[in-house]
């Protein structure tokens, strides 16, 4: 049903439940005089049940769209399923296999278990059934069970079932935690109620009283393991609504524990037991309703049991749930922000219930090792802290009015918890949450409160843990209002893995990790630079604020710098320190952009960068900040290759700022590079070395790194000795996470596009390319590919296949396939994103090259299309820098015309601009593939 249709109709209940007795009457009318056991009768029953199920689902979906009531939708689907199963059971037992005088053995009870037992079903959920049979079973029981199961299977439903006696149920519940959980949620559907009641009574008397702590410990361990597998954060931008942190399974776990330990039948009864307040129960209900609405919509949209909120479905769900674009935020970003806030509420409820269990049933729980802190009886003072006490091993407030008397304690308490390495007492958490109204402008501007906050922010041993706790409790967003605006904010792109607040906390945590001596292997340069810094505090502050202006219509770097200029004096930073922090935030993307999108070997690159940075101190700060920022984006975003690019840019720029060897002449640098290679080739005959050195133009010596020059020399010597016109070499660089593939061949106008096409055909992702030509008309091209395999051997096999493919393309034995994987999984994942394409042509960036920068929506085969277009424009590519940021491609080409000159004519620049823009705007109109 279309959303527009739903909105046009009055908002009333659309779902109509048909009872089992009504369905049975309809079946009798349909079957009429035909024998109920006949295949014809069964076919009529199946068709009618299929239509009934489809009508119930359509009604439930229409009501969900009209009312947005998720729990009701799940209950409607469950109720419809109940009546269908009851009707099939009645038809089976009274029409197909009737028994005139049933004995005690000819009895059967059907119960719903698992999620279905809770009376809620998503459209794609499994139907979990327990058939309870008497101890002595008969063929009749088997026949009825089979009839029901085959009918449900033929309806296309996924049925999980078990057929057991009461004794078997109890025996298995005692031994198996999964069976125990399923039995806990058993709900009577139809059949012999006495059998079902026997099971419930025995389960509640024989299993539950003795195994409470064991059950809770198992469920908590199960939850922890599930979270670990899902990334252990509720702030991933493609969350799993069922099993992810803060999802429906977490609410189920709370209910299971409540039902088991407090013997309640509904979650509402937890209020009467004093576990939840009425307000907390309302939070529970609202969270459950929202999560069910999202899950049901997700199943309806995808027409399957999909539990992951992937990018391609998020916009559809946002539209169906009524989230429109507002104040610079897309509708999908507003929807996802609501999702993350609900997930945070689920986290709060989890902590409240778990803490209540831990403290009210400490002795029981201690037996199974669920207690997180040592329980020391009584309350102990903390030296120098009269407002706080140690209560059973946890930090608590000394009196109920500690926060009212001095609201500064709301900030100070987190500092004390971090410094003393303590966990919070559940009562303290409740007091903090109920005291958030005390955080006002007066407290925000209090010098003591800000001093405590700066101490927290700059203490590597506990900063990440405390910032996360301050965020979870709501204190951080109230104390730093601009931070509050980005809590639970996601950016609808494939590059960022976390919400903005989680990213900021992780980036500060990365800095703390470095300060604590971690990440030495991954970030070696940061450890060299750290001792040189005058004040590392500025890095923590800058990292905490660097993305704080995300989600606004203006550029977040500029707006973030403005926020920093107001916020830093509040923390007690001097004007000079404030200026440094604001500068770092304004330029926090610069080093990464230049390192990945510019030719670092071009002297102009470092010179232009040095003009902006202006001091060695700022360069070191920016280097560390950039590394922490990239690492905190998400798993796999930081690579050794990115690290090597940043280090290369740092080493190229640092001498210019510290007055080092920046005055070395062009001639001297070329001479030094030639001498270095000559020394490395000392085993060659002197004449051969001299001849080889003479083959290269000057810019080769300045732009190719020494190790690459040596690799090229060996490859070329080997090819020349064998009299081969074509050669390739492979260098796997494990630390950088890349594989370098070099080609030596007679120059060819479309060589770069052919290599790009060959890489795409072998599923290789190109992240950089350097292109050289020799004085005797040969091309030496080196491509850097993102590593795909864990083993070096597999990398070499793929690289060898690429070299063979390029050779065949050059010989005309193969052509580049035209579709280049247009329908690939990668391209499908990019479908929901819209990105305006941009092309810039500049002569100001490099002294010798015109620099073309293109950016737009990535796709398989994009680099092939771009390089092919560039060769058709009669341009020579000197180097290519390929960047991918989620769904966005940023490719930079250093080019000249065929005579080696820059492109100065404006008309020709416009022609280049329009031709490359057309590659993005008409992706389906790629020119007919050819081998050149």
XYZ file of C-alpha atoms in Angstrom, residues 591-603 605-606 641-642 644-646 648-649 699 702-705 708 752 756 765-772 782-786 845-846 849-856 858 862-863 866-867 870 876-885 888-895 920:
78
model
C 46.343 16.937 5.754
C 44.276 13.871 4.873
C 42.947 15.507 1.690
C 46.400 16.605 0.478
C 48.100 13.301 1.375
C 45.503 11.228 -0.470
C 44.674 13.517 -3.402
C 47.937 15.253 -4.291
C 51.307 14.206 -5.694
C 53.499 14.375 -2.590
C 56.647 14.041 -4.727
C 55.733 17.318 -6.454
C 57.621 20.076 -4.519
C 52.460 20.160 -2.812
C 54.574 20.465 0.345
C 48.864 3.000 3.020
C 47.077 6.072 4.407
C 52.534 6.065 4.685
C 50.984 8.940 2.674
C 50.606 11.087 5.809
C 55.474 11.195 3.408
C 53.636 14.542 3.494
C 61.106 14.248 -12.942
C 62.187 13.439 -8.029
C 58.843 11.636 -7.973
C 59.569 7.895 -7.696
C 60.671 6.726 -4.248
C 60.376 1.783 -6.380
C 46.302 3.699 -18.170
C 42.355 0.258 -14.925
C 40.516 -1.659 -6.080
C 43.028 0.964 -7.280
C 44.112 3.582 -4.737
C 46.970 5.239 -6.601
C 49.008 5.247 -9.785
C 52.314 6.747 -10.922
C 52.991 7.042 -14.624
C 56.447 7.597 -16.145
C 53.015 1.558 -11.144
C 49.543 0.866 -9.745
C 48.824 0.568 -6.033
C 45.972 -1.821 -5.214
C 44.107 -2.148 -1.941
C 48.549 23.434 -7.756
C 51.609 22.165 -9.633
C 51.168 19.737 -14.450
C 47.542 20.747 -14.864
C 45.665 19.097 -11.997
C 42.203 17.663 -12.688
C 40.150 16.760 -9.625
C 36.891 14.849 -10.066
C 34.484 13.733 -7.366
C 31.096 12.045 -7.414
C 31.596 5.832 -6.964
C 34.585 4.451 -12.835
C 38.381 4.817 -13.074
C 37.585 8.448 -16.544
C 41.044 7.425 -17.799
C 41.234 11.548 -20.532
C 49.059 12.486 -20.856
C 48.633 11.427 -17.223
C 51.701 11.944 -15.015
C 50.193 10.563 -11.820
C 46.779 9.533 -10.531
C 45.577 9.630 -6.922
C 42.507 7.535 -6.317
C 40.429 8.039 -3.167
C 37.198 6.364 -2.039
C 35.248 7.636 0.973
C 32.142 9.040 -2.755
C 35.018 8.777 -5.230
C 37.658 11.538 -5.329
C 40.139 11.016 -8.168
C 42.951 13.439 -8.996
C 44.999 13.363 -12.212
C 48.201 15.303 -12.888
C 48.146 15.812 -16.684
C 29.258 10.688 -13.981
